PDB file of C-alpha atoms in Angstrom:
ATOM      1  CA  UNK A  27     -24.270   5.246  29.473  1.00 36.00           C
ATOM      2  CA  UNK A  28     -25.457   8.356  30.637  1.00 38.00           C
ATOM      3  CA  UNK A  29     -25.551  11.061  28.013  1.00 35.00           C
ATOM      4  CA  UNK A  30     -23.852  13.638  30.323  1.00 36.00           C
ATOM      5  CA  UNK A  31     -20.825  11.073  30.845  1.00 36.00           C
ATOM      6  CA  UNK A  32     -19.623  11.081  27.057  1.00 37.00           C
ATOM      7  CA  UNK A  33     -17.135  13.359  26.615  1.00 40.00           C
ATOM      8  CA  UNK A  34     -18.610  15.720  23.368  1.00 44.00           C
ATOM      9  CA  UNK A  35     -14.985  17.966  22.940  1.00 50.00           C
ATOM     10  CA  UNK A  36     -14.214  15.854  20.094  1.00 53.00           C
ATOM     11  CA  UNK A  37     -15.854  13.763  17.621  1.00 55.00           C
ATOM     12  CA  UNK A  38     -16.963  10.851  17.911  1.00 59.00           C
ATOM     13  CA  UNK A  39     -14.244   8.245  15.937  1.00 69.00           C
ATOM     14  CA  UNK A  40     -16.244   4.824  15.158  1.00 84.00           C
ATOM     15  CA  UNK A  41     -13.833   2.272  14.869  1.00 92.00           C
ATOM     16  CA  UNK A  42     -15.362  -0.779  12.242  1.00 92.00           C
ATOM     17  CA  UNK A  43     -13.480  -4.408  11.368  1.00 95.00           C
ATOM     18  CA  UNK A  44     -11.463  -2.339   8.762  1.00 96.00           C
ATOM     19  CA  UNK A  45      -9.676  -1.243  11.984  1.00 97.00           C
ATOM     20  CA  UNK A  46      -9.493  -4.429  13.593  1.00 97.00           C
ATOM     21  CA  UNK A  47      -7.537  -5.643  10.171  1.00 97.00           C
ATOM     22  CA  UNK A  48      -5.356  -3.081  10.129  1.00 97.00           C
ATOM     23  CA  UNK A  49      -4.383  -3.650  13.791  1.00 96.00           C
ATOM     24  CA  UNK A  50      -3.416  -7.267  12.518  1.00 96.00           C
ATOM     25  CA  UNK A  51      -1.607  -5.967   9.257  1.00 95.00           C
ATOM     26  CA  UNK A  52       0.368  -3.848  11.923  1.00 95.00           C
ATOM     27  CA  UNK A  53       1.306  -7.099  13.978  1.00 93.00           C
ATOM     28  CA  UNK A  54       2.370  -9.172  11.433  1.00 93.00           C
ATOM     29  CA  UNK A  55       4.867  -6.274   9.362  1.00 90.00           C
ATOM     30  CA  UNK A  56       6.439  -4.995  12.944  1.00 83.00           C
ATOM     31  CA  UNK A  57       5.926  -8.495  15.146  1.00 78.00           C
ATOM     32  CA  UNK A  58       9.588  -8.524  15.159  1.00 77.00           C
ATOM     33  CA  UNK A  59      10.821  -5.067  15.432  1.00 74.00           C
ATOM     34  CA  UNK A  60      11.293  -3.697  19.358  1.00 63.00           C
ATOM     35  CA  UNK A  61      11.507  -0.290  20.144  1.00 67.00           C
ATOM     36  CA  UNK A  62      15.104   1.616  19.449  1.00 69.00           C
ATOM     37  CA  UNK A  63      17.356   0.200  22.622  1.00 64.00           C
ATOM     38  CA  UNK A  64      15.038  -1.431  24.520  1.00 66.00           C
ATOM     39  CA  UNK A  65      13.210  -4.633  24.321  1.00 70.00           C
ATOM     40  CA  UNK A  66       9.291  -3.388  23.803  1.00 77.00           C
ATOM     41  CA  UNK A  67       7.757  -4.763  21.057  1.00 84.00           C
ATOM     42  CA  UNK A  68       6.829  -2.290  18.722  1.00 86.00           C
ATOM     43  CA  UNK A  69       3.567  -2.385  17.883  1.00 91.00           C
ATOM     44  CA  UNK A  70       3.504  -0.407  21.501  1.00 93.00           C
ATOM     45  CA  UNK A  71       4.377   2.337  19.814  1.00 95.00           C
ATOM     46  CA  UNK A  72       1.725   2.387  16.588  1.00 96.00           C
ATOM     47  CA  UNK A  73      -0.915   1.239  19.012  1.00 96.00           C
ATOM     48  CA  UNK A  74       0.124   4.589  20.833  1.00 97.00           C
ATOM     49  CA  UNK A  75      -0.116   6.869  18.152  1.00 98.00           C
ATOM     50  CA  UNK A  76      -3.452   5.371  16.943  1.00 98.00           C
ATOM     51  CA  UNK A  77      -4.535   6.338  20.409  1.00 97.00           C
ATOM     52  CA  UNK A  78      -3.438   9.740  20.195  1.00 98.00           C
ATOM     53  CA  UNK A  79      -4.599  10.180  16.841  1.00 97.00           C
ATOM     54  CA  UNK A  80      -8.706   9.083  17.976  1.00 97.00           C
ATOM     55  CA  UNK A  81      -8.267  11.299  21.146  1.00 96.00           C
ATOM     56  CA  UNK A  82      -7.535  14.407  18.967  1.00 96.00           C
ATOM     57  CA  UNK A  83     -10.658  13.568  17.054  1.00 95.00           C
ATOM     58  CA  UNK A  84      -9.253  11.366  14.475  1.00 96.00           C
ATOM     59  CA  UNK A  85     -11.973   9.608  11.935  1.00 96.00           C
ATOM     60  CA  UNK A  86     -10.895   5.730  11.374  1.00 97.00           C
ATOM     61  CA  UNK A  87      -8.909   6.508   8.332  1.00 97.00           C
ATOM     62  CA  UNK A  88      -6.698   8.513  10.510  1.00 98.00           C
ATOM     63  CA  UNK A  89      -6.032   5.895  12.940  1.00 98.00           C
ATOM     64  CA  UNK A  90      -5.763   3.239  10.307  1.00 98.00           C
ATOM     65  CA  UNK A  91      -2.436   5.701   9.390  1.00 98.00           C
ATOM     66  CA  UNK A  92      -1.423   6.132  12.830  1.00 97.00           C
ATOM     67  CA  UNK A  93      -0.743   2.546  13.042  1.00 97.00           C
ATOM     68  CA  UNK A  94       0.584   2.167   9.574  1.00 96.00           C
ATOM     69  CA  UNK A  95       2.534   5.394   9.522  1.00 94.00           C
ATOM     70  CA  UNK A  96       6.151   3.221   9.769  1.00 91.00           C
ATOM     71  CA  UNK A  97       5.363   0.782   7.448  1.00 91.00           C
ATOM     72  CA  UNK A  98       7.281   2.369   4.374  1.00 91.00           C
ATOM     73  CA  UNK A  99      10.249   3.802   5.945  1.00 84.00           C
ATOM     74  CA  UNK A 100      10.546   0.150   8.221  1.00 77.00           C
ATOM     75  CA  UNK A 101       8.420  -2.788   6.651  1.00 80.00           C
ATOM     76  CA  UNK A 102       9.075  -2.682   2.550  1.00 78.00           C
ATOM     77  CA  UNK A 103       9.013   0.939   1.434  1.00 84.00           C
ATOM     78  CA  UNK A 104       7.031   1.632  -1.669  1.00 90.00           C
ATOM     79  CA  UNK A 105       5.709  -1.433  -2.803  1.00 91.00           C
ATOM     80  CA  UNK A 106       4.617  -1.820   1.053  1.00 92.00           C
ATOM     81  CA  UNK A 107       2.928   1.541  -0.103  1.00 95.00           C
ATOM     82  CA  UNK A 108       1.116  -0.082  -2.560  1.00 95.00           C
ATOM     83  CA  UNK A 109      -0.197  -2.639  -0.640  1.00 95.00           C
ATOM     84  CA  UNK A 110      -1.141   0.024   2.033  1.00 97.00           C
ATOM     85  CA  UNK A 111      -3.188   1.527  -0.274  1.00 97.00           C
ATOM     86  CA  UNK A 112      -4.877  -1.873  -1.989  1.00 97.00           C
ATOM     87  CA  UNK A 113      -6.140  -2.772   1.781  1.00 97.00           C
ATOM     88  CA  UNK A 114      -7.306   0.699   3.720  1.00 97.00           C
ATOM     89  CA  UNK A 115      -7.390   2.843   0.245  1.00 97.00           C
ATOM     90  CA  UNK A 116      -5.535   6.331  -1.203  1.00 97.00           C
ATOM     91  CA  UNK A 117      -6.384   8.615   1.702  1.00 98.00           C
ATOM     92  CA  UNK A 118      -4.702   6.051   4.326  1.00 98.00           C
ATOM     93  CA  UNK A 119      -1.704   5.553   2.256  1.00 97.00           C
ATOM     94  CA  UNK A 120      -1.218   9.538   1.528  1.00 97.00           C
ATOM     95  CA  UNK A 121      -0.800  10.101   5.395  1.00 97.00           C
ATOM     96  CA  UNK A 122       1.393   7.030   5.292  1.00 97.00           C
ATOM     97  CA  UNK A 123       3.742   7.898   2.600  1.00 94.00           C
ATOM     98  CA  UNK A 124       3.749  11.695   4.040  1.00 95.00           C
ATOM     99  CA  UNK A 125       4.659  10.404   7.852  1.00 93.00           C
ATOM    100  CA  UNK A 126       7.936   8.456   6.044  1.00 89.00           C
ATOM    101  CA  UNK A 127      11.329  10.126   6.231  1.00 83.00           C
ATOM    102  CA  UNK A 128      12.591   7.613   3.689  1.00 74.00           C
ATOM    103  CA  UNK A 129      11.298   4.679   1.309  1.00 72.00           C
ATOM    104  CA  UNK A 130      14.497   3.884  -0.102  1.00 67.00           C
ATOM    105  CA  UNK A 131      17.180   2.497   2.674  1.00 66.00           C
ATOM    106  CA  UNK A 132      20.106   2.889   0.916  1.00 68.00           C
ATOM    107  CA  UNK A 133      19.116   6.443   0.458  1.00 64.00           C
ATOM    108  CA  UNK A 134      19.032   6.837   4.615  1.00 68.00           C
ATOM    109  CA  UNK A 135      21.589   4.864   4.807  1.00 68.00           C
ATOM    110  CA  UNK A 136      23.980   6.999   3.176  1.00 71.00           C
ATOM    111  CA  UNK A 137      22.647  10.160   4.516  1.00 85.00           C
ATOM    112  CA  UNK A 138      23.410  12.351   7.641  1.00 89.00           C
ATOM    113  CA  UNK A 139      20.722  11.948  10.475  1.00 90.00           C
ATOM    114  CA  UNK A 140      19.706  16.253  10.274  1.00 93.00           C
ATOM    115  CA  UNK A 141      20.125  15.783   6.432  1.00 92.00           C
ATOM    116  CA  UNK A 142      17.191  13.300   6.665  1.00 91.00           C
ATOM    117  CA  UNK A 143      15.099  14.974   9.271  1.00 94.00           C
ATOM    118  CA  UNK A 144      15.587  18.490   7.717  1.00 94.00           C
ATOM    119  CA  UNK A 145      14.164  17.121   4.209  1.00 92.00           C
ATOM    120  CA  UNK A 146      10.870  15.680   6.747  1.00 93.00           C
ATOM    121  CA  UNK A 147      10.440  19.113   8.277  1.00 96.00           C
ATOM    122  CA  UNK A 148      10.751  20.792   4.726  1.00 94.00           C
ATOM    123  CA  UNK A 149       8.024  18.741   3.960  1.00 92.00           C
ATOM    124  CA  UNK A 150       6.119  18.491   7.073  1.00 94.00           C
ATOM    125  CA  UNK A 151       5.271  22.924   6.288  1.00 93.00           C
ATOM    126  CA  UNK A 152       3.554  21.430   3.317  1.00 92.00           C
ATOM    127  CA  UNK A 153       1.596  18.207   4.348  1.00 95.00           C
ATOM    128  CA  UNK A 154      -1.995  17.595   4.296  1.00 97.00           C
ATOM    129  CA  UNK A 155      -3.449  18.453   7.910  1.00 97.00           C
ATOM    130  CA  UNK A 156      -3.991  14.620   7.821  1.00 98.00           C
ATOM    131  CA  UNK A 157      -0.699  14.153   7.484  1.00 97.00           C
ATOM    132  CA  UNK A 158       0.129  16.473  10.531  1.00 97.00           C
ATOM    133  CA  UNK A 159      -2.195  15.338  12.708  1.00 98.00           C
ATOM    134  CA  UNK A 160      -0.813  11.819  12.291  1.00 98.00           C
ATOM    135  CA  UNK A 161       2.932  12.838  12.137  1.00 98.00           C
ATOM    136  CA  UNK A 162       2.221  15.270  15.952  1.00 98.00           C
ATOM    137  CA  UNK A 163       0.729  12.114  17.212  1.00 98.00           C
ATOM    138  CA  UNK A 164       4.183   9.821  16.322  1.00 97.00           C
ATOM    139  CA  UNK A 165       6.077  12.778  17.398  1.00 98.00           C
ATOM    140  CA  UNK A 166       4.040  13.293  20.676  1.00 98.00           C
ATOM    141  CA  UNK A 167       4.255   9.388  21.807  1.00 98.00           C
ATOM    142  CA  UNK A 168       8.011   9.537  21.226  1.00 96.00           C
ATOM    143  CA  UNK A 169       8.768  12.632  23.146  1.00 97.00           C
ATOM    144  CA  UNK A 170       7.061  10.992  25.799  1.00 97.00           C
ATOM    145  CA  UNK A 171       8.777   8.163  25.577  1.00 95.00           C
ATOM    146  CA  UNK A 172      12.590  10.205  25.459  1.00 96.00           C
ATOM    147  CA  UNK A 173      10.928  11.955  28.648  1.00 97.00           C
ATOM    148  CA  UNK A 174      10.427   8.653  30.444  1.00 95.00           C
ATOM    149  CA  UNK A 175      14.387   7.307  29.515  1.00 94.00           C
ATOM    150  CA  UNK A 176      16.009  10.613  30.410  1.00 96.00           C
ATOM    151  CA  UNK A 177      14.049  10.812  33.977  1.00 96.00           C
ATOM    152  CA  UNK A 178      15.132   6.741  34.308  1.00 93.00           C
ATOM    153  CA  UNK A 179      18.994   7.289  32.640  1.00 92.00           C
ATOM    154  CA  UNK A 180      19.675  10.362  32.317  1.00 95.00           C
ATOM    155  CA  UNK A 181      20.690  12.558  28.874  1.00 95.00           C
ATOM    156  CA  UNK A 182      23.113   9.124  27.902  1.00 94.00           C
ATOM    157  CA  UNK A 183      19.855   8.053  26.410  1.00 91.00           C
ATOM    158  CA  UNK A 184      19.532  10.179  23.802  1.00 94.00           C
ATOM    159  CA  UNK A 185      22.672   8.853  22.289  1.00 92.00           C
ATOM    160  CA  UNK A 186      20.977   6.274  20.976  1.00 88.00           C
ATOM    161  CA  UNK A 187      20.019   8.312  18.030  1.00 90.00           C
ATOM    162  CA  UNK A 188      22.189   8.647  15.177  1.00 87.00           C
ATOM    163  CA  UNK A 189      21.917  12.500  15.444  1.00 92.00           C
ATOM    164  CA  UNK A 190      23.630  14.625  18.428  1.00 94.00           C
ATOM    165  CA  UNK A 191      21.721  15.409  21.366  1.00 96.00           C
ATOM    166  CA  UNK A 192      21.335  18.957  20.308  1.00 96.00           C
ATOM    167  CA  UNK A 193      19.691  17.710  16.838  1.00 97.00           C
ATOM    168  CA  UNK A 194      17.078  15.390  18.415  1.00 96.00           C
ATOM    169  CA  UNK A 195      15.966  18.295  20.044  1.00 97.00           C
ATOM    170  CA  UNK A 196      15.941  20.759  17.567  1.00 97.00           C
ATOM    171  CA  UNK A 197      14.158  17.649  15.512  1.00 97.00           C
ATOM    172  CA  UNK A 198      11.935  17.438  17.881  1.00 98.00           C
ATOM    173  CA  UNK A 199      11.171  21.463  18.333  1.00 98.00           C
ATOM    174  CA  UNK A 200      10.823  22.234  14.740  1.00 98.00           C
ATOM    175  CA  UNK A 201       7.741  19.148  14.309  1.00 98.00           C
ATOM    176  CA  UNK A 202       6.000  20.802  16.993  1.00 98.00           C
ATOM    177  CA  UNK A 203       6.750  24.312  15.802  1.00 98.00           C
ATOM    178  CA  UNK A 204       5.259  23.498  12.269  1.00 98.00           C
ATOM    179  CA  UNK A 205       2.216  22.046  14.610  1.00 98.00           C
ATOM    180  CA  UNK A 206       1.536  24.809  16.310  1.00 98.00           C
ATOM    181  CA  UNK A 207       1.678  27.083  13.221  1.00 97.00           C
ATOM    182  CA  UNK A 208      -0.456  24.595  11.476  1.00 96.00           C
ATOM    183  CA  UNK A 209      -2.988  24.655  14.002  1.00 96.00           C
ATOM    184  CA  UNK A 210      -2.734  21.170  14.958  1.00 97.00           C
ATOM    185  CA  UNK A 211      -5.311  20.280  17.940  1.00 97.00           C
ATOM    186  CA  UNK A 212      -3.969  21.293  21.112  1.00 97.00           C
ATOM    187  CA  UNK A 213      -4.584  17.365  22.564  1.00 97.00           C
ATOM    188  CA  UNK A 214      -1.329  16.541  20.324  1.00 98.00           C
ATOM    189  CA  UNK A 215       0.481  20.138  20.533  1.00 98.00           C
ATOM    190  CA  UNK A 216       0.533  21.208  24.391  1.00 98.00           C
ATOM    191  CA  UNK A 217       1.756  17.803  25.911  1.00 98.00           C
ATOM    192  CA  UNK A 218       4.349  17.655  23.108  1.00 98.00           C
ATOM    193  CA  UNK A 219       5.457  21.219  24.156  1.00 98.00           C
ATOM    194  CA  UNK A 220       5.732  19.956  27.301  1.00 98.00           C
ATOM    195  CA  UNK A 221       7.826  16.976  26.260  1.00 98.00           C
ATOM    196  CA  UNK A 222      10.374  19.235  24.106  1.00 98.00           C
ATOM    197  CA  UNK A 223      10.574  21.566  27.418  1.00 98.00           C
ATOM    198  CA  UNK A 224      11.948  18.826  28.975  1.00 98.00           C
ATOM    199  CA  UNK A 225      13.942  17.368  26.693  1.00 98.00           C
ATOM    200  CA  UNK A 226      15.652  20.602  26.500  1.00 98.00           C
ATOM    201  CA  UNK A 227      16.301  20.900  30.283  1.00 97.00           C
ATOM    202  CA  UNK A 228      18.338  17.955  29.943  1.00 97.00           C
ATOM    203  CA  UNK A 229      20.159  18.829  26.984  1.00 96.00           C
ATOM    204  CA  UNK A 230      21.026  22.042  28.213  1.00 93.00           C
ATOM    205  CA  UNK A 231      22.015  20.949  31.373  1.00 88.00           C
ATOM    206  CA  UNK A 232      19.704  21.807  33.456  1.00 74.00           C
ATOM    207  CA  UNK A 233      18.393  18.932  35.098  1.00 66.00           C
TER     208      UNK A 233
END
């Protein structure tokens, strides 16, 4: 390849068989699980946030946690952690643990939808800048995703969520608020802007 093609804005991510494995750990914990009311398989969305995660400059580590960043809240909480961390190490299994809303499902089970998401954001201003980079990527590829419903079905989408409309958005707005502030790389923070902007145009009514 010519040396003027490579794009040099961010660093270069090497992706080793470490990766490869985790991509397989991924498949095997989520092969079941689809995507909340619809029929995708999931693993669409970790291979998605993995993406976004290299593309903002990401080392492997980081996209080793952007696929695995579900596995505790959704696939065996903390002793899933543990395992996490025996396979791809302590640094991978921080950002894991730190992306969770919840390791305990009777716990989020029994609580309010904002209650839940509040305690993430109150968290969220203290994460690691791992952690954020990780947690903008799951939030950017599920914005997009809430874009793409709401231009197909309308605002009835968002119903799907246990929160009101007006929560998933403010849910939404705070994550990439704390970005922002954070100083979270602008691949991950201006197309999720974008995505909240329109999210709230249909919320409010204006679309």
């Amino acid at each position: 390849m010519d040396q003027k093609s490579v794009d040099t804005r961010t660093p270069l991510t090497n992706l080793t068989e470490r990766y490869s494995q985790a991509v397989s750990y991924a498949a095997v914990l989520h092969g079941a699980q689809m995507r909340k009311g619809t029929s995708i398989a999931y693993i669409s969305h970790l291979l998605g946030v993995s993406s976004l995660v290299i593309e903002a400059g990401g080392d492997e580590d980081l996209a080793i946690a952007g696929l695995l960043h579900d596995a505790v809240e959704d696939a065996g909480g903390l002793p899933r952690l543990a395992d996490v961390e025996a396979r791809f190490g302590k640094r991978v299994a921080d950002v894991v643990f730190a992306c969770s809303d919840s390791h305990n499902e009777e716990w989020k089970a029994s609580v309010s939808y904002w209650e839940r998401k509040q305690q993430y954001l109150d968290h969220l201003v203290e994460a690691s800048d791992d952690a954020l980079i990780v947690s903008t990527a799951d939030k950017l590829h599920n914005a997009r995703a809430i874009c793409v419903d709401l231009q197909e079905s309308g605002v009835d989408v968002l119903d799907k969520f246990n929160g009101s409309r007006q929560e998933v958005l403010r849910y939404y707005s705070e994550c990439c608020r704390i970005a922002v502030e954070r100083g979270v790389s602008t691949k991950l923070t201006l197309p999720l802007q974008a995505a909240v902007e329109e999210i709230r145009a249909y919320v409010d009514g204006n679309i």
